Structure formats: C-alpha cells, structure tokens
C-alpha cells in the first residue's frame, strides 16, 4: 500500500504516464496485443508476458499507463478485485482478459472500476474496437464521436486527397467507425476518386435531416472495408439543394451520434454560407500550398476560425510542397504567426500510382512518408495518446514508433 501511495504522489502529473502497457499470459493474446499496439504506433516493448501481479509490481517505480490490458486468468477473485481496483484508483483505463465466460464475473470485474472485460481468445480488431471507446470517452466518461473538417485555403491544394487518406487511416489503423462526407454536393470528387457510384444520400439528408438515423445511413452510405462509410454525392448543377445552416448542423449531430469519427471534406464557400457549422467541429484542418496566395488565404481562414470557432482546434497543413516552394516553411510560419502541423511533399508519381489502383495512398502505399506523417496527425485528431520519451526511458522500453 505504501508503495502505491508513493506512486500516486510522485506520478500524479498526467504527462509522466505512458499511453499503454499490457500484461498477458499466453502467446495467442500476446500476438493479438502486439498487432493492435503496432497499429497505434505504440512500442511493443510495452507488452509484457505476465498478468495482474506483474502490473501491480511496477506501480512502485512508474505511474500506471493511461490504458492497460491486464490478464486476470486463473487468479483468485479477491486478488483480481483488489488489484483492478488499485489500477482504476490510480487512473488507468483497464481492459481485463480472462477465460471465465460468466455475467456475474463480468459484473464483478466492472465494479472494480476496470473499463471492460474480454473472454479469450481475443484478436487485434476486437481490442481496437474496445480501445476506441476508452480513448474517446471524455473526462465525464461520456462517449461521443469526433468531427473533423478539412478545408482548403485555395482550390486544388489536396483537401479531398487528405480527407480520403485521413478517413482511411482512422478506419483501417485506428479502428474508428468512420464517416467520410463530401460536403460539396455538386462538384465533390470523393466518389470519383474512390471509384464509387455517387449516391443521393446527402441530398436526401438535406431534404429531410430528421430522417438521418442509423438505418438511413446504412442505406445511403457506401461501405469501404470494415469500418469506413462514405457519403459522396454528385447532384446535377441545375438542381437546387437547400442547405440551410440548421440542416447542416443537424447532419453533423447525426454523424457524431452514429460514428466514432466523421471526416468532412468542406468546399471553401462553406466559410461564407454556414458559419455555425465550424463551431460544431472538434478540429479544423486548413490545407494550403506554400505560395503567397496560400499564405494570404490561410491567414484569412485562421483569423476567421479563431474568432468564430472557439472550441475547435485549428491545424494548418501544407500539401503538395515542392523541393523549393515559392514561400519557404520558415517564412510561411512567420507570416502566419503559427506553426505548420504537417508539411506533405509533392509526390505526383505515388499519387497517380495509387489512383491507378483505385485506392487512397494510405491503402496503396501504407509506408509512404506522407501517410506516416498524416498518421501522426490522425492520432491527435482521434485522441490516441502518444508515447513520451521520458516514460520510455524510465521503463527501458526501447525506441518508440512515431506517427
Ligand atoms: N502531396 C501531393 N503530391 C502530388 N499530388 C497531389 C498531392 N496532394 C494532392 N495531389 C493531387 O492534386 C490534385 C488535386 O487534389 P484534390 O482534388 O485532393 O484537391 P482539392 O483541394 O480537393 O481540390 P478542389 O478545390 O477542387 O476540391 C489531385 O490530382 C491530387 O492527386
Ligand atoms: Mg476537393
């Protein structure tokens, strides 16, 4: 007890915590946890052979990580009760693994403060799904999807390309049930880029937003892979669709209720038409080119969003950046008085190879540099905690994989 009290005292600061550790007793679970951790870019050194007692032994030296997988297989119930209660008390979100398939056992585990219990065997997909809930829960434990909007400082800077790749990574790597919505109802290119039939879903959603529920979305959206759902429309130019502020807001709320993550590809005229929308977003990503025009318009968007969308976090990313851009990164940042979150190099060859395969770059070439750094941004947008160098050194856990 004295040991854990010290741990609490010394390691109260959340920054000292590692994002994740696992103590699993059998090879099969270990392999599943390893694949799951790799997908999130967490060091596999944080996976140890062991179970609850080994997790508790470490409390004297390090703070418990934010998220933990702990094997309780074969341990006496009292020991499980005490140990899991202690981990929860110290602020860890714990997923317990065991082999007892019994509702009263499950309830007892949940009463300790552990967040979930899974019966073995487990696989990486299931672990991913469980952790999405842990990661997305707010301070109050409330779960709600997150919504990110991507918008271009100028036309043709790569918003659609980045929106598609963001959504792909969210679904494929970070296990989010993801919606990708093309808000450009007339000229959007998401359906075209993904080689999909455009649907009338968005149009119907705007005609009658109250209809938008799970069943509507299932019918209106095109499913790509296990958890990516796409709403891509291509309405006739002469067909007037009434997109009032109110309807757009209702749609965003419906998306938040039905998906872990919603990625909106926003046409630039939305800035003029739907100001209230931006106050609903968790994150806004402004995509720009490194030119004088890009600098002027990024600045204008940045100031506008900063004054209007107090809750949204704003990220500015440069895309399609040439080896010698018109405006260098340092000059651009000085002109904007803000840092660029990412700087994606131009790689027309990789882009056209991916589109030839009818896939986003993240699917066609997952190891590409652009995908790797977009993955880092995606983890931030999704709320996946990052590893700290300090914590890794403390545990002697080797080098972290970074996004
Ligand atoms: N990093 C990159 N390197 C090379 N080509 C890129 C890169 N990013 C995007 N492109 C290409 O730029 C073109 C325009 O991209 P995209 O359609 O995503 O831009 P957009 O901002 O959505 O355009 P619009 O304003 O018309 O909606 C596409 O052909 C795409 O393949
Ligand atoms: Mg576009």
Tab-separated table of N, CA, C and O and ligand atoms in Angstrom, residues 151-152 154-164 184 187-189 193 265-268 287 318-321 344-352 355 361 368 370, ligand 1:
chain	number	residue	atom	x	y	z
A	151	UNK	N	-10.548	21.893	-44.950
A	151	UNK	CA	-10.931	22.945	-45.896
A	151	UNK	C	-9.670	23.516	-46.539
A	151	UNK	O	-8.611	23.568	-45.902
A	152	UNK	N	-9.767	23.910	-47.787
A	152	UNK	CA	-8.597	24.423	-48.496
A	152	UNK	C	-8.481	25.936	-48.373
A	152	UNK	O	-9.479	26.648	-48.438
A	154	UNK	N	-6.986	27.443	-50.615
A	154	UNK	CA	-7.218	27.733	-52.029
A	154	UNK	C	-7.774	26.476	-52.693
A	154	UNK	O	-7.822	25.427	-52.070
A	155	UNK	N	-8.151	26.594	-53.937
A	155	UNK	CA	-8.681	25.427	-54.653
A	155	UNK	C	-7.554	24.502	-55.089
A	155	UNK	O	-6.420	24.949	-55.306
A	156	UNK	N	-7.850	23.231	-55.160
A	156	UNK	CA	-6.906	22.268	-55.728
A	156	UNK	C	-5.671	21.982	-54.904
A	156	UNK	O	-4.682	21.454	-55.415
A	157	UNK	N	-5.709	22.308	-53.602
A	157	UNK	CA	-4.498	22.121	-52.792
A	157	UNK	C	-4.376	20.711	-52.212
A	157	UNK	O	-3.377	20.375	-51.587
A	158	UNK	N	-5.418	19.884	-52.385
A	158	UNK	CA	-5.320	18.499	-51.915
A	158	UNK	C	-6.234	18.172	-50.748
A	158	UNK	O	-6.009	17.189	-50.034
A	159	UNK	N	-7.297	18.961	-50.549
A	159	UNK	CA	-8.214	18.711	-49.430
A	159	UNK	C	-8.854	17.325	-49.546
A	159	UNK	O	-8.859	16.537	-48.591
A	160	UNK	N	-9.384	17.048	-50.735
A	160	UNK	CA	-10.067	15.763	-50.914
A	160	UNK	C	-9.095	14.604	-50.723
A	160	UNK	O	-9.401	13.622	-50.044
A	161	UNK	N	-7.904	14.741	-51.286
A	161	UNK	CA	-6.887	13.692	-51.136
A	161	UNK	C	-6.602	13.443	-49.655
A	161	UNK	O	-6.580	12.297	-49.197
A	162	UNK	N	-6.417	14.506	-48.901
A	162	UNK	CA	-6.077	14.335	-47.482
A	162	UNK	C	-7.281	13.857	-46.677
A	162	UNK	O	-7.132	13.070	-45.736
A	163	UNK	N	-8.482	14.303	-47.051
A	163	UNK	CA	-9.687	13.854	-46.331
A	163	UNK	C	-9.854	12.343	-46.511
A	163	UNK	O	-10.110	11.611	-45.548
A	164	UNK	N	-9.678	11.872	-47.740
A	164	UNK	CA	-9.828	10.433	-48.006
A	164	UNK	C	-8.780	9.629	-47.226
A	164	UNK	O	-9.083	8.623	-46.593
A	184	UNK	N	-19.381	18.897	-50.706
A	184	UNK	CA	-19.567	19.603	-51.973
A	184	UNK	C	-20.550	18.799	-52.824
A	184	UNK	O	-20.169	17.879	-53.557
A	187	UNK	N	-19.913	19.497	-56.908
A	187	UNK	CA	-18.637	19.287	-57.585
A	187	UNK	C	-17.666	18.436	-56.782
A	187	UNK	O	-16.482	18.372	-57.098
A	188	UNK	N	-18.166	17.770	-55.734
A	188	UNK	CA	-17.278	16.956	-54.901
A	188	UNK	C	-16.654	15.826	-55.707
A	188	UNK	O	-17.242	15.335	-56.673
A	189	UNK	N	-15.463	15.396	-55.290
A	189	UNK	CA	-14.763	14.382	-56.086
A	189	UNK	C	-14.423	13.122	-55.293
A	189	UNK	O	-13.641	12.302	-55.741
A	193	UNK	N	-12.890	9.837	-56.925
A	193	UNK	CA	-11.540	9.396	-56.530
A	193	UNK	C	-11.540	7.965	-56.024
A	193	UNK	O	-10.555	7.248	-56.184
A	265	UNK	N	-15.174	16.740	-45.933
A	265	UNK	CA	-14.447	17.439	-46.986
A	265	UNK	C	-15.292	18.678	-47.308
A	265	UNK	O	-16.377	18.580	-47.878
A	266	UNK	N	-14.802	19.837	-46.889
A	266	UNK	CA	-15.627	21.053	-46.967
A	266	UNK	C	-15.242	21.932	-48.158
A	266	UNK	O	-14.063	22.274	-48.308
A	267	UNK	N	-16.211	22.303	-48.977
A	267	UNK	CA	-15.892	23.269	-50.031
A	267	UNK	C	-15.665	24.648	-49.397
A	267	UNK	O	-16.226	24.939	-48.334
A	268	UNK	N	-14.853	25.459	-50.051
A	268	UNK	CA	-14.489	26.724	-49.408
A	268	UNK	C	-15.663	27.674	-49.213
A	268	UNK	O	-15.683	28.478	-48.292
A	287	UNK	N	-5.903	23.269	-45.279
A	287	UNK	CA	-4.865	22.756	-46.182
A	287	UNK	C	-4.428	23.898	-47.091
A	287	UNK	O	-5.267	24.625	-47.633
A	318	UNK	N	0.550	22.054	-44.894
A	318	UNK	CA	0.931	22.391	-46.266
A	318	UNK	C	0.966	21.106	-47.068
A	318	UNK	O	1.421	20.074	-46.570
A	319	UNK	N	0.479	21.166	-48.290
A	319	UNK	CA	0.473	19.948	-49.110
A	319	UNK	C	1.041	20.246	-50.485
A	319	UNK	O	1.087	21.395	-50.922
A	320	UNK	N	1.452	19.138	-51.127
A	320	UNK	CA	1.976	19.223	-52.484
A	320	UNK	C	3.166	20.189	-52.529
A	320	UNK	O	3.290	20.997	-53.440
A	321	UNK	N	4.017	20.081	-51.512
A	321	UNK	CA	5.115	21.036	-51.350
A	321	UNK	C	6.298	20.629	-52.227
A	321	UNK	O	6.811	19.511	-52.114
A	344	UNK	N	3.453	18.155	-46.283
A	344	UNK	CA	3.457	16.971	-47.133
A	344	UNK	C	4.100	17.296	-48.489
A	344	UNK	O	3.613	18.177	-49.212
A	345	UNK	N	5.158	16.576	-48.798
A	345	UNK	CA	5.870	16.838	-50.059
A	345	UNK	C	5.022	16.426	-51.268
A	345	UNK	O	4.166	15.538	-51.158
A	346	UNK	N	5.286	17.084	-52.372
A	346	UNK	CA	4.619	16.700	-53.622
A	346	UNK	C	5.197	15.368	-54.092
A	346	UNK	O	6.411	15.171	-54.087
A	347	UNK	N	4.333	14.446	-54.439
A	347	UNK	CA	4.785	13.180	-55.000
A	347	UNK	C	3.745	12.715	-56.023
A	347	UNK	O	2.934	11.827	-55.759
A	348	UNK	N	3.761	13.376	-57.198
A	348	UNK	CA	2.731	13.066	-58.197
A	348	UNK	C	2.774	11.605	-58.637
A	348	UNK	O	1.720	11.008	-58.904
A	349	UNK	N	3.970	11.009	-58.640
A	349	UNK	CA	4.074	9.624	-59.099
A	349	UNK	C	3.315	8.685	-58.151
A	349	UNK	O	2.489	7.873	-58.584
A	350	UNK	N	3.584	8.849	-56.860
A	350	UNK	CA	2.903	7.982	-55.878
A	350	UNK	C	1.389	8.202	-55.924
A	350	UNK	O	0.615	7.258	-55.831
A	351	UNK	N	0.993	9.476	-56.099
A	351	UNK	CA	-0.449	9.772	-56.142
A	351	UNK	C	-1.095	9.095	-57.352
A	351	UNK	O	-2.175	8.516	-57.237
A	352	UNK	N	-0.420	9.190	-58.505
A	352	UNK	CA	-1.081	8.622	-59.676
A	352	UNK	C	-1.037	7.092	-59.637
A	352	UNK	O	-1.978	6.432	-60.081
A	355	UNK	N	-3.931	6.180	-57.453
A	355	UNK	CA	-5.243	6.363	-58.086
A	355	UNK	C	-5.436	5.356	-59.218
A	355	UNK	O	-6.553	4.913	-59.493
A	361	UNK	N	-3.698	6.727	-51.142
A	361	UNK	CA	-2.280	6.434	-50.922
A	361	UNK	C	-2.084	5.578	-49.660
A	361	UNK	O	-1.270	4.658	-49.646
A	368	UNK	N	4.375	5.006	-47.156
A	368	UNK	CA	4.776	6.290	-47.759
A	368	UNK	C	4.936	7.362	-46.678
A	368	UNK	O	4.211	7.366	-45.688
A	370	UNK	N	4.237	10.488	-46.614
A	370	UNK	CA	3.039	11.315	-46.394
A	370	UNK	C	2.051	10.593	-45.471
A	370	UNK	O	1.484	11.188	-44.554
B	1	LIG	N1	1.067	15.586	-51.995
B	1	LIG	C1	0.674	15.549	-53.276
B	1	LIG	N2	1.564	15.289	-54.253
B	1	LIG	C2	1.192	15.248	-55.536
B	1	LIG	N3	-0.055	15.439	-55.969
B	1	LIG	C3	-1.008	15.699	-55.056
B	1	LIG	C4	-0.687	15.764	-53.664
B	1	LIG	N4	-1.833	16.010	-52.986
B	1	LIG	C5	-2.802	16.096	-53.905
B	1	LIG	N5	-2.317	15.920	-55.153
B	1	LIG	C6	-3.050	15.941	-56.421
B	1	LIG	O1	-3.593	17.256	-56.580
B	1	LIG	C7	-4.808	17.173	-57.303
B	1	LIG	C8	-5.888	17.956	-56.546
B	1	LIG	O2	-6.128	17.271	-55.334
B	1	LIG	P1	-7.535	17.314	-54.612
B	1	LIG	O3	-8.627	17.022	-55.546
B	1	LIG	O4	-7.386	16.488	-53.403
B	1	LIG	O5	-7.591	18.861	-54.212
B	1	LIG	P2	-8.804	19.686	-53.598
B	1	LIG	O6	-8.183	20.692	-52.692
B	1	LIG	O7	-9.787	18.778	-53.013
B	1	LIG	O8	-9.395	20.386	-54.902
B	1	LIG	P3	-10.805	21.177	-55.040
B	1	LIG	O9	-10.526	22.567	-54.557
B	1	LIG	O10	-11.087	21.109	-56.484
B	1	LIG	O11	-11.797	20.464	-54.196
B	1	LIG	C9	-5.126	15.723	-57.457
B	1	LIG	O12	-4.752	15.316	-58.745
B	1	LIG	C10	-4.243	15.016	-56.442
B	1	LIG	O13	-3.857	13.721	-56.832
